[in-house]
Amino acid sequence: ACFRLLCSLLIPALFLSGILCVCLVILLWGIRLWIQQRKKQLNSAGRDGKRPLLVAFFHPYCNAGGGGERVLWCAIRTLQKKYRNVTCVVYTGDRDATGEEIVEGAFRRFNIKLTHPVKFVFLEKRYLVEASLYPHFTLLGQSLGSVFLGWEALLKCVPDIYIDSMGYAFTLPLFKYLGGCRVGCYVHYPTISTDMLSVVRNQDTRFNNAAFITNSPLVSKFKLVYYYFFAFLYGLVGSCGDVIMVNSSWTLNHILSLWRAGACTSVVYPPCDVQAFLDIPLREEKSTAEHSIVSVSQFRPEKDHPLQIRAFAKLLKEKRLGQQPSLKLILIGGCRNQQDEERVKSLKRLCEELGVSNDVMFRINIPFEELKRHLAEATIGLHTMWNEHFGIGVVECMAAGTVILAHNSGGPKLDIVVPYEGHTTGFLAENEESYAERMAYILSLSSEKRLEIRENARRSVHRFSDQHFEETFLLSVEPLFK
């Protein structure tokens, strides 16, 4: 009787599901047709009667000063040089600045001058992708928020080609299937990675895995199930990309395992303004009265500035045992929002607690020329992010002639701080003790030995130049323009 009841319910349920699926398909097709009609109304023809090809970049924080923004402006400049009939559009949430101010900021920070105007589409709902909005299930919350933000972008401007240049992969199916666009993306960092899964599986405490989770096997298992579910969704949306560019070997390995779209995936190293840094004369150190240690990275939690300060404090404690040259730690970086500014305040409090406030200098959102000056005078370039996807700051430090000390993981380990023609280009470390030891070792080297390492590093960074980026970027995006 039960079996007959189930059978009698199953057929209507299947029939109803089929009707709902058909209705959903019709609804989505109707939305797509409506958006295409809207596209014709919004995008008018140029003076010659031809409508320019609209290439839109989804970059809600385009006025920030990080490596991701450098990729954005270099990509736009590259397309403007190559294609005459292209109009570049940037979807941004930076409503506190005008388009002219944003372009001027790109020139001031990155020394990038665009040859043609850029159209900015200002988005009102950027708060939907702020991590602070989602204290729990942050990855899922931000990803779903990006879909709503992407919908706002699509309604305001329907492009021909859509490129997500900031890592919001959940917008790809939206623009591809509803917008009817050819879609591409530049992945700086996978939203979820197998490393993150292993951190939860091993109940390891990291900035993205709180102690109350690691202390509970049950909560850890629940988070692991959530991560696997999210990784499955991330793989589905990522595989929608017609062109997928990644910034390093580390990112490539993760994206290939998650998105499984090897045929359209390629490594495009981010453009580092190596020439501007290579122009700094490389000389033997004039004075050993003071050594500066410089860090270049945005004030974000994953950059792990507290590790830099603690390692530096440990180094100072050990160095003061003998008569040594004075040391200065200079933290250079961009602040994107209130949370970043609060982070800087907490870092300053940490300096006070460790008694190194007078030896640590914070330089926030500084002009490009000042950045060059600090790097030119520095002895050591410091980087501490675990599994940094690439590390533009690492390359800049090497090009400027500092002796780099980076984290023994991710892009620095696999792509950047690697031997060049059999010679040492820099050093790697993992924790407070090893960072302090490596810094002490670098400072103990003769100036001639340091110069040799600096020269090797400089020769190795040409593969990360603007010119190399332009060539590989154009080669990768070519299918979008066919």
C-alpha positions as a Python dict, from the first residue, in 0.01 Angstrom:
ca = {
    (1, 'A'): (0, 0, 0),
    (2, 'C'): (286, 233, 89),
    (3, 'F'): (464, 151, -237),
    (4, 'R'): (148, 225, -440),
    (5, 'L'): (105, 553, -250),
    (6, 'L'): (466, 655, -325),
    (7, 'C'): (421, 565, -695),
    (8, 'S'): (98, 764, -713),
    (9, 'L'): (277, 1067, -560),
    (10, 'L'): (597, 1027, -763),
    (11, 'I'): (440, 1070, -1108),
    (12, 'P'): (262, 1401, -1023),
    (13, 'A'): (579, 1521, -847),
    (14, 'L'): (792, 1448, -1155),
    (15, 'F'): (530, 1611, -1378),
    (16, 'L'): (522, 1922, -1155),
    (17, 'S'): (904, 1937, -1147),
    (18, 'G'): (912, 1918, -1527),
    (19, 'I'): (660, 2202, -1558),
    (20, 'L'): (860, 2415, -1309),
    (21, 'C'): (1184, 2349, -1504),
    (22, 'V'): (1018, 2447, -1832),
    (23, 'C'): (876, 2764, -1669),
    (24, 'L'): (1221, 2850, -1530),
    (25, 'V'): (1383, 2803, -1872),
    (26, 'I'): (1115, 3020, -2037),
    (27, 'L'): (1159, 3286, -1765),
    (28, 'L'): (1538, 3292, -1806),
    (29, 'W'): (1507, 3303, -2185),
    (30, 'G'): (1260, 3591, -2153),
    (31, 'I'): (1501, 3780, -1923),
    (32, 'R'): (1784, 3720, -2172),
    (33, 'L'): (1574, 3859, -2461),
    (34, 'W'): (1474, 4158, -2248),
    (35, 'I'): (1841, 4227, -2160),
    (36, 'Q'): (1942, 4202, -2528),
    (37, 'Q'): (1669, 4455, -2615),
    (38, 'R'): (1794, 4678, -2335),
    (39, 'K'): (2148, 4646, -2474),
    (40, 'K'): (2036, 4788, -2810),
    (41, 'Q'): (1870, 5082, -2635),
    (42, 'L'): (2163, 5158, -2403),
    (43, 'N'): (2452, 5118, -2646),
    (44, 'S'): (2431, 5373, -2925),
    (45, 'A'): (2638, 5377, -3245),
    (46, 'G'): (2947, 5594, -3284),
    (47, 'R'): (3005, 5878, -3530),
    (48, 'D'): (3087, 5638, -3812),
    (49, 'G'): (2759, 5452, -3759),
    (50, 'K'): (2936, 5149, -3610),
    (51, 'R'): (2875, 5049, -3253),
    (52, 'P'): (3200, 5010, -3055),
    (53, 'L'): (3276, 4676, -2894),
    (54, 'L'): (3211, 4711, -2521),
    (55, 'V'): (3462, 4529, -2299),
    (56, 'A'): (3357, 4549, -1935),
    (57, 'F'): (3576, 4477, -1634),
    (58, 'F'): (3406, 4387, -1306),
    (59, 'H'): (3627, 4548, -1042),
    (60, 'P'): (3423, 4690, -750),
    (61, 'Y'): (3739, 4825, -578),
    (62, 'C'): (3916, 4972, -882),
    (63, 'N'): (4039, 5276, -687),
    (64, 'A'): (4240, 5065, -441),
    (65, 'G'): (4616, 5055, -473),
    (66, 'G'): (4692, 4683, -487),
    (67, 'G'): (4837, 4444, -742),
    (68, 'G'): (4490, 4351, -868),
    (69, 'E'): (4429, 4712, -967),
    (70, 'R'): (4761, 4726, -1151),
    (71, 'V'): (4648, 4424, -1356),
    (72, 'L'): (4318, 4602, -1434),
    (73, 'W'): (4476, 4924, -1562),
    (74, 'C'): (4748, 4743, -1758),
    (75, 'A'): (4483, 4519, -1920),
    (76, 'I'): (4278, 4824, -2022),
    (77, 'R'): (4585, 5003, -2158),
    (78, 'T'): (4681, 4689, -2353),
    (79, 'L'): (4337, 4657, -2514),
    (80, 'Q'): (4328, 5028, -2600),
    (81, 'K'): (4663, 4993, -2778),
    (82, 'K'): (4563, 4680, -2969),
    (83, 'Y'): (4196, 4739, -3063),
    (84, 'R'): (4073, 5069, -3207),
    (85, 'N'): (3702, 4981, -3198),
    (86, 'V'): (3694, 4888, -2828),
    (87, 'T'): (3540, 5093, -2548),
    (88, 'C'): (3650, 4979, -2203),
    (89, 'V'): (3399, 4988, -1919),
    (90, 'V'): (3475, 4946, -1548),
    (91, 'Y'): (3204, 4842, -1303),
    (92, 'T'): (3307, 4996, -972),
    (93, 'G'): (3163, 5070, -630),
    (94, 'D'): (3403, 5362, -569),
    (95, 'R'): (3130, 5625, -564),
    (96, 'D'): (3341, 5859, -350),
    (97, 'A'): (3558, 5943, -653),
    (98, 'T'): (3490, 6064, -1007),
    (99, 'G'): (3608, 5875, -1316),
    (100, 'E'): (3877, 6139, -1373),
    (101, 'E'): (4004, 6101, -1015),
    (102, 'I'): (4019, 5721, -1050),
    (103, 'V'): (4219, 5743, -1375),
    (104, 'E'): (4447, 6006, -1218),
    (105, 'G'): (4493, 5775, -916),
    (106, 'A'): (4597, 5490, -1146),
    (107, 'F'): (4863, 5714, -1301),
    (108, 'R'): (4984, 5843, -965),
    (109, 'R'): (5006, 5500, -799),
    (110, 'F'): (5110, 5278, -1086),
    (111, 'N'): (5260, 5511, -1347),
    (112, 'I'): (4999, 5385, -1600),
    (113, 'K'): (4866, 5636, -1854),
    (114, 'L'): (4563, 5533, -2060),
    (115, 'T'): (4546, 5633, -2426),
    (116, 'H'): (4164, 5666, -2443),
    (117, 'P'): (3884, 5752, -2198),
    (118, 'V'): (3727, 5477, -1988),
    (119, 'K'): (3355, 5452, -1915),
    (120, 'F'): (3278, 5399, -1545),
    (121, 'V'): (2956, 5237, -1425),
    (122, 'F'): (2913, 5320, -1057),
    (123, 'L'): (2744, 5049, -851),
    (124, 'E'): (2539, 5129, -540),
    (125, 'K'): (2530, 4785, -379),
    (126, 'R'): (2900, 4716, -325),
    (127, 'Y'): (2828, 4660, 45),
    (128, 'L'): (2685, 4322, -61),
    (129, 'V'): (3039, 4190, -121),
    (130, 'E'): (3190, 4329, 200),
    (131, 'A'): (3313, 4048, 427),
    (132, 'S'): (3191, 4242, 734),
    (133, 'L'): (2830, 4187, 621),
    (134, 'Y'): (2866, 3811, 665),
    (135, 'P'): (3017, 3720, 1006),
    (136, 'H'): (2934, 3355, 929),
    (137, 'F'): (2934, 3171, 592),
    (138, 'T'): (3142, 3459, 457),
    (139, 'L'): (3248, 3289, 132),
    (140, 'L'): (2893, 3196, 37),
    (141, 'G'): (2754, 3532, 150),
    (142, 'Q'): (3006, 3734, -52),
    (143, 'S'): (2958, 3510, -357),
    (144, 'L'): (2579, 3542, -353),
    (145, 'G'): (2621, 3915, -286),
    (146, 'S'): (2840, 3939, -597),
    (147, 'V'): (2554, 3790, -805),
    (148, 'F'): (2321, 4072, -692),
    (149, 'L'): (2596, 4328, -752),
    (150, 'G'): (2658, 4172, -1094),
    (151, 'W'): (2286, 4196, -1173),
    (152, 'E'): (2297, 4569, -1093),
    (153, 'A'): (2598, 4603, -1323),
    (154, 'L'): (2428, 4410, -1604),
    (155, 'L'): (2115, 4625, -1586),
    (156, 'K'): (2321, 4945, -1605),
    (157, 'C'): (2543, 4836, -1896),
    (158, 'V'): (2528, 4522, -2113),
    (159, 'P'): (2874, 4460, -2263),
    (160, 'D'): (2983, 4240, -2554),
    (161, 'I'): (3277, 4098, -2358),
    (162, 'Y'): (3278, 4063, -1980),
    (163, 'I'): (3597, 4013, -1778),
    (164, 'D'): (3589, 3954, -1404),
    (165, 'S'): (3923, 4096, -1291),
    (166, 'M'): (3870, 4070, -916),
    (167, 'G'): (3771, 3712, -840),
    (168, 'Y'): (3391, 3719, -841),
    (169, 'A'): (3343, 3397, -1036),
    (170, 'F'): (2973, 3371, -948),
    (171, 'T'): (2906, 3662, -1188),
    (172, 'L'): (3033, 3462, -1489),
    (173, 'P'): (2715, 3256, -1558),
    (174, 'L'): (2503, 3570, -1505),
    (175, 'F'): (2679, 3761, -1784),
    (176, 'K'): (2720, 3456, -2007),
    (177, 'Y'): (2370, 3310, -2000),
    (178, 'L'): (2152, 3612, -1921),
    (179, 'G'): (2372, 3887, -2067),
    (180, 'G'): (2469, 3685, -2375),
    (181, 'C'): (2830, 3802, -2333),
    (182, 'R'): (3156, 3626, -2406),
    (183, 'V'): (3310, 3594, -2063),
    (184, 'G'): (3663, 3577, -1928),
    (185, 'C'): (3829, 3617, -1591),
    (186, 'Y'): (4165, 3691, -1436),
    (187, 'V'): (4205, 3489, -1116),
    (188, 'H'): (4439, 3636, -857),
    (189, 'Y'): (4340, 3396, -585),
    (190, 'P'): (4092, 3107, -583),
    (191, 'T'): (3797, 3192, -355),
    (192, 'I'): (3841, 2848, -204),
    (193, 'S'): (4144, 2621, -240),
    (194, 'T'): (4251, 2270, -145),
    (195, 'D'): (4483, 2436, 109),
    (196, 'M'): (4182, 2588, 285),
    (197, 'L'): (4015, 2248, 293),
    (198, 'S'): (4326, 2095, 448),
    (199, 'V'): (4344, 2372, 713),
    (200, 'V'): (3989, 2283, 827),
    (201, 'R'): (4045, 1907, 791),
    (202, 'N'): (4359, 1925, 1010),
    (203, 'Q'): (4186, 2161, 1259),
    (204, 'D'): (4458, 2421, 1209),
    (205, 'T'): (4405, 2778, 1336),
    (206, 'R'): (4446, 3046, 1067),
    (207, 'F'): (4299, 3392, 1002),
    (208, 'N'): (4013, 3218, 815),
    (209, 'N'): (3967, 2934, 1065),
    (210, 'A'): (3882, 3054, 1416),
    (211, 'A'): (3998, 2876, 1733),
    (212, 'F'): (3642, 2780, 1840),
    (213, 'I'): (3612, 2583, 1513),
    (214, 'T'): (3948, 2405, 1548),
    (215, 'N'): (3864, 2310, 1908),
    (216, 'S'): (3543, 2132, 1808),
    (217, 'P'): (3563, 1821, 1586),
    (218, 'L'): (3187, 1846, 1513),
    (219, 'V'): (3200, 2213, 1406),
    (220, 'S'): (3515, 2137, 1198),
    (221, 'K'): (3330, 1855, 1018),
    (222, 'F'): (3033, 2084, 949),
    (223, 'K'): (3266, 2353, 813),
    (224, 'L'): (3440, 2092, 596),
    (225, 'V'): (3104, 1983, 446),
    (226, 'Y'): (3020, 2351, 384),
    (227, 'Y'): (3360, 2406, 217),
    (228, 'Y'): (3316, 2100, -8),
    (229, 'F'): (2968, 2221, -107),
    (230, 'F'): (3104, 2568, -181),
    (231, 'A'): (3398, 2422, -377),
    (232, 'F'): (3147, 2227, -591),
    (233, 'L'): (2946, 2547, -665),
    (234, 'Y'): (3269, 2741, -731),
    (235, 'G'): (3377, 2475, -980),
    (236, 'L'): (3043, 2497, -1163),
    (237, 'V'): (3043, 2875, -1204),
    (238, 'G'): (3416, 2893, -1285),
    (239, 'S'): (3383, 2642, -1567),
    (240, 'C'): (3151, 2890, -1745),
    (241, 'G'): (3452, 3103, -1843),
    (242, 'D'): (3540, 3114, -2213),
    (243, 'V'): (3887, 3242, -2121),
    (244, 'I'): (4049, 3184, -1781),
    (245, 'M'): (4373, 3359, -1687),
    (246, 'V'): (4559, 3286, -1364),
    (247, 'N'): (4846, 3479, -1212),
    (248, 'S'): (5083, 3200, -1101),
    (249, 'S'): (5165, 2829, -1102),
    (250, 'W'): (5014, 2798, -754),
    (251, 'T'): (4681, 2949, -866),
    (252, 'L'): (4688, 2740, -1185),
    (253, 'N'): (4712, 2413, -990),
    (254, 'H'): (4413, 2505, -772),
    (255, 'I'): (4195, 2638, -1055),
    (256, 'L'): (4262, 2331, -1271),
    (257, 'S'): (4158, 2099, -985),
    (258, 'L'): (3845, 2304, -903),
    (259, 'W'): (3721, 2431, -1241),
    (260, 'R'): (3850, 2150, -1466),
    (261, 'A'): (3872, 2379, -1771),
    (262, 'G'): (4232, 2322, -1877),
    (263, 'A'): (4171, 2393, -2248),
    (264, 'C'): (4090, 2762, -2184),
    (265, 'T'): (4315, 2823, -1881),
    (266, 'S'): (4657, 2987, -1902),
    (267, 'V'): (4912, 3154, -1674),
    (268, 'V'): (4945, 3529, -1732),
    (269, 'Y'): (5195, 3670, -1483),
    (270, 'P'): (5070, 4005, -1347),
    (271, 'P'): (5243, 4316, -1481),
    (272, 'C'): (5498, 4446, -1237),
    (273, 'D'): (5642, 4789, -1313),
    (274, 'V'): (5988, 4641, -1305),
    (275, 'Q'): (6137, 4901, -1539),
    (276, 'A'): (6055, 5187, -1302),
    (277, 'F'): (6236, 4998, -1024),
    (278, 'L'): (6520, 4878, -1247),
    (279, 'D'): (6590, 5246, -1320),
    (280, 'I'): (6698, 5282, -956),
    (281, 'P'): (7081, 5270, -966),
    (282, 'L'): (7215, 4956, -801),
    (283, 'R'): (7511, 5057, -586),
    (284, 'E'): (7704, 4913, -300),
    (285, 'E'): (7563, 5034, 31),
    (286, 'K'): (7725, 5361, 128),
    (287, 'S'): (7662, 5344, 500),
    (288, 'T'): (7597, 5068, 748),
    (289, 'A'): (7481, 5310, 1021),
    (290, 'E'): (7115, 5218, 956),
    (291, 'H'): (6937, 4938, 773),
    (292, 'S'): (6573, 4964, 670),
    (293, 'I'): (6345, 4665, 619),
    (294, 'V'): (6052, 4746, 388),
    (295, 'S'): (5721, 4564, 346),
    (296, 'V'): (5491, 4646, 48),
    (297, 'S'): (5137, 4504, 70),
    (298, 'Q'): (4779, 4613, 135),
    (299, 'F'): (4665, 4613, 498),
    (300, 'R'): (4452, 4303, 468),
    (301, 'P'): (4440, 4020, 729),
    (302, 'E'): (4591, 3755, 500),
    (303, 'K'): (4906, 3967, 449),
    (304, 'D'): (4994, 3886, 812),
    (305, 'H'): (5156, 4214, 916),
    (306, 'P'): (5157, 4102, 1286),
    (307, 'L'): (5410, 3831, 1188),
    (308, 'Q'): (5637, 4100, 1040),
    (309, 'I'): (5619, 4310, 1355),
    (310, 'R'): (5675, 4014, 1592),
    (311, 'A'): (5969, 3882, 1385),
    (312, 'F'): (6118, 4233, 1373),
    (313, 'A'): (6077, 4273, 1752),
    (314, 'K'): (6251, 3937, 1802),
    (315, 'L'): (6534, 4047, 1571),
    (316, 'L'): (6575, 4377, 1760),
    (317, 'K'): (6583, 4196, 2093),
    (318, 'E'): (6867, 3973, 1972),
    (319, 'K'): (7056, 4249, 1786),
    (320, 'R'): (7065, 4478, 2090),
    (321, 'L'): (7292, 4231, 2266),
    (322, 'G'): (7577, 4367, 2057),
    (323, 'Q'): (7679, 4693, 1897),
    (324, 'Q'): (7488, 4678, 1567),
    (325, 'P'): (7362, 4932, 1309),
    (326, 'S'): (7015, 5066, 1393),
    (327, 'L'): (6718, 4897, 1221),
    (328, 'K'): (6393, 5043, 1090),
    (329, 'L'): (6083, 4852, 971),
    (330, 'I'): (5874, 5045, 715),
    (331, 'L'): (5525, 4909, 642),
    (332, 'I'): (5397, 5046, 309),
    (333, 'G'): (5046, 4963, 193),
    (334, 'G'): (4701, 5068, 79),
    (335, 'C'): (4392, 5107, 299),
    (336, 'R'): (4070, 5030, 111),
    (337, 'N'): (3812, 5094, 382),
    (338, 'Q'): (3733, 5145, 751),
    (339, 'Q'): (3827, 4783, 835),
    (340, 'D'): (4177, 4831, 687),
    (341, 'E'): (4221, 5152, 887),
    (342, 'E'): (4117, 4971, 1207),
    (343, 'R'): (4371, 4700, 1120),
    (344, 'V'): (4648, 4962, 1100),
    (345, 'K'): (4547, 5093, 1445),
    (346, 'S'): (4567, 4742, 1591),
    (347, 'L'): (4912, 4696, 1431),
    (348, 'K'): (5028, 5019, 1595),
    (349, 'R'): (4899, 4889, 1930),
    (350, 'L'): (5098, 4568, 1874),
    (351, 'C'): (5411, 4778, 1815),
    (352, 'E'): (5351, 4954, 2149),
    (353, 'E'): (5301, 4622, 2330),
    (354, 'L'): (5628, 4487, 2188),
    (355, 'G'): (5812, 4813, 2255),
    (356, 'V'): (5908, 4878, 1892),
    (357, 'S'): (5687, 5182, 1811),
    (358, 'N'): (5990, 5406, 1755),
    (359, 'D'): (6143, 5155, 1514),
    (360, 'V'): (5833, 5088, 1296),
    (361, 'M'): (5703, 5337, 1041),
    (362, 'F'): (5363, 5316, 866),
    (363, 'R'): (5330, 5471, 519),
    (364, 'I'): (4972, 5444, 384),
    (365, 'N'): (4847, 5513, 28),
    (366, 'I'): (5173, 5682, -67),
    (367, 'P'): (5261, 5810, -418),
    (368, 'F'): (5468, 5594, -650),
    (369, 'E'): (5779, 5814, -624),
    (370, 'E'): (5787, 5780, -245),
    (371, 'L'): (5748, 5402, -275),
    (372, 'K'): (6051, 5396, -508),
    (373, 'R'): (6257, 5604, -266),
    (374, 'H'): (6186, 5373, 28),
    (375, 'L'): (6273, 5064, -176),
    (376, 'A'): (6590, 5225, -312),
    (377, 'E'): (6713, 5285, 43),
    (378, 'A'): (6603, 4949, 188),
    (379, 'T'): (6835, 4658, 267),
    (380, 'I'): (6564, 4389, 303),
    (381, 'G'): (6226, 4355, 131),
    (382, 'L'): (5981, 4170, 359),
    (383, 'H'): (5674, 3961, 269),
    (384, 'T'): (5482, 3732, 506),
    (385, 'M'): (5158, 3614, 342),
    (386, 'W'): (5099, 3238, 359),
    (387, 'N'): (5017, 3101, 13),
    (388, 'E'): (5038, 3440, -157),
    (389, 'H'): (4887, 3376, -499),
    (390, 'F'): (5162, 3569, -676),
    (391, 'G'): (5330, 3858, -496),
    (392, 'I'): (5376, 4176, -702),
    (393, 'G'): (5530, 4343, -397),
    (394, 'V'): (5792, 4065, -388),
    (395, 'V'): (5887, 4129, -753),
    (396, 'E'): (5901, 4507, -697),
    (397, 'C'): (6134, 4461, -399),
    (398, 'M'): (6364, 4239, -609),
    (399, 'A'): (6361, 4480, -906),
    (400, 'A'): (6435, 4775, -677),
    (401, 'G'): (6744, 4598, -546),
    (402, 'T'): (6644, 4487, -198),
    (403, 'V'): (6732, 4142, -67),
    (404, 'I'): (6390, 3975, -58),
    (405, 'L'): (6270, 3763, 235),
    (406, 'A'): (5933, 3608, 144),
    (407, 'H'): (5703, 3334, 273),
    (408, 'N'): (5800, 2980, 180),
    (409, 'S'): (5472, 2906, -2),
    (410, 'G'): (5254, 3002, -299),
    (411, 'G'): (5381, 3225, -582),
    (412, 'P'): (5703, 3344, -412),
    (413, 'K'): (5813, 2981, -358),
    (414, 'L'): (5704, 2843, -699),
    (415, 'D'): (5754, 3135, -939),
    (416, 'I'): (5949, 3429, -799),
    (417, 'V'): (6215, 3362, -533),
    (418, 'V'): (6367, 3076, -728),
    (419, 'P'): (6730, 3034, -840),
    (420, 'Y'): (6811, 3221, -1161),
    (421, 'E'): (7078, 3057, -1377),
    (422, 'G'): (7178, 2862, -1065),
    (423, 'H'): (7224, 3170, -845),
    (424, 'T'): (7041, 3281, -529),
    (425, 'T'): (6777, 3552, -583),
    (426, 'G'): (6645, 3583, -227),
    (427, 'F'): (6535, 3397, 85),
    (428, 'L'): (6222, 3225, 220),
    (429, 'A'): (6092, 3177, 576),
    (430, 'E'): (5781, 3041, 749),
    (431, 'N'): (5740, 3163, 1108),
    (432, 'E'): (5850, 3426, 1358),
    (433, 'E'): (6174, 3244, 1446),
    (434, 'S'): (6283, 3167, 1088),
    (435, 'Y'): (6202, 3524, 974),
    (436, 'A'): (6412, 3672, 1255),
    (437, 'E'): (6696, 3427, 1180),
    (438, 'R'): (6690, 3500, 805),
    (439, 'M'): (6688, 3877, 860),
    (440, 'A'): (6984, 3844, 1097),
    (441, 'Y'): (7164, 3630, 837),
    (442, 'I'): (7103, 3879, 553),
    (443, 'L'): (7227, 4166, 770),
    (444, 'S'): (7536, 3964, 865),
    (445, 'L'): (7639, 3924, 498),
    (446, 'S'): (7904, 4151, 351),
    (447, 'S'): (7773, 4435, 133),
    (448, 'E'): (7949, 4268, -165),
    (449, 'K'): (7758, 3942, -109),
    (450, 'R'): (7430, 4128, -72),
    (451, 'L'): (7502, 4315, -395),
    (452, 'E'): (7557, 3985, -577),
    (453, 'I'): (7217, 3853, -458),
    (454, 'R'): (7048, 4181, -553),
    (455, 'E'): (7197, 4165, -905),
    (456, 'N'): (7079, 3804, -952),
    (457, 'A'): (6728, 3902, -838),
    (458, 'R'): (6717, 4196, -1078),
    (459, 'R'): (6813, 3982, -1376),
    (460, 'S'): (6539, 3730, -1289),
    (461, 'V'): (6242, 3971, -1283),
    (462, 'H'): (6226, 4058, -1654),
    (463, 'R'): (5970, 3779, -1703),
    (464, 'F'): (5727, 3981, -1490),
    (465, 'S'): (5748, 4304, -1694),
    (466, 'D'): (5459, 4506, -1840),
    (467, 'Q'): (5567, 4405, -2190),
    (468, 'H'): (5557, 4033, -2109),
    (469, 'F'): (5211, 4078, -1951),
    (470, 'E'): (5081, 4257, -2261),
    (471, 'E'): (5197, 3977, -2491),
    (472, 'T'): (5053, 3692, -2283),
    (473, 'F'): (4731, 3881, -2198),
    (474, 'L'): (4653, 3956, -2566),
    (475, 'L'): (4728, 3595, -2660),
    (476, 'S'): (4491, 3469, -2389),
    (477, 'V'): (4196, 3703, -2457),
    (478, 'E'): (4213, 3664, -2837),
    (479, 'P'): (3930, 3401, -2844),
    (480, 'L'): (3694, 3659, -2686),
    (481, 'F'): (3741, 3893, -2985),
    (482, 'K'): (3681, 3637, -3260),
}
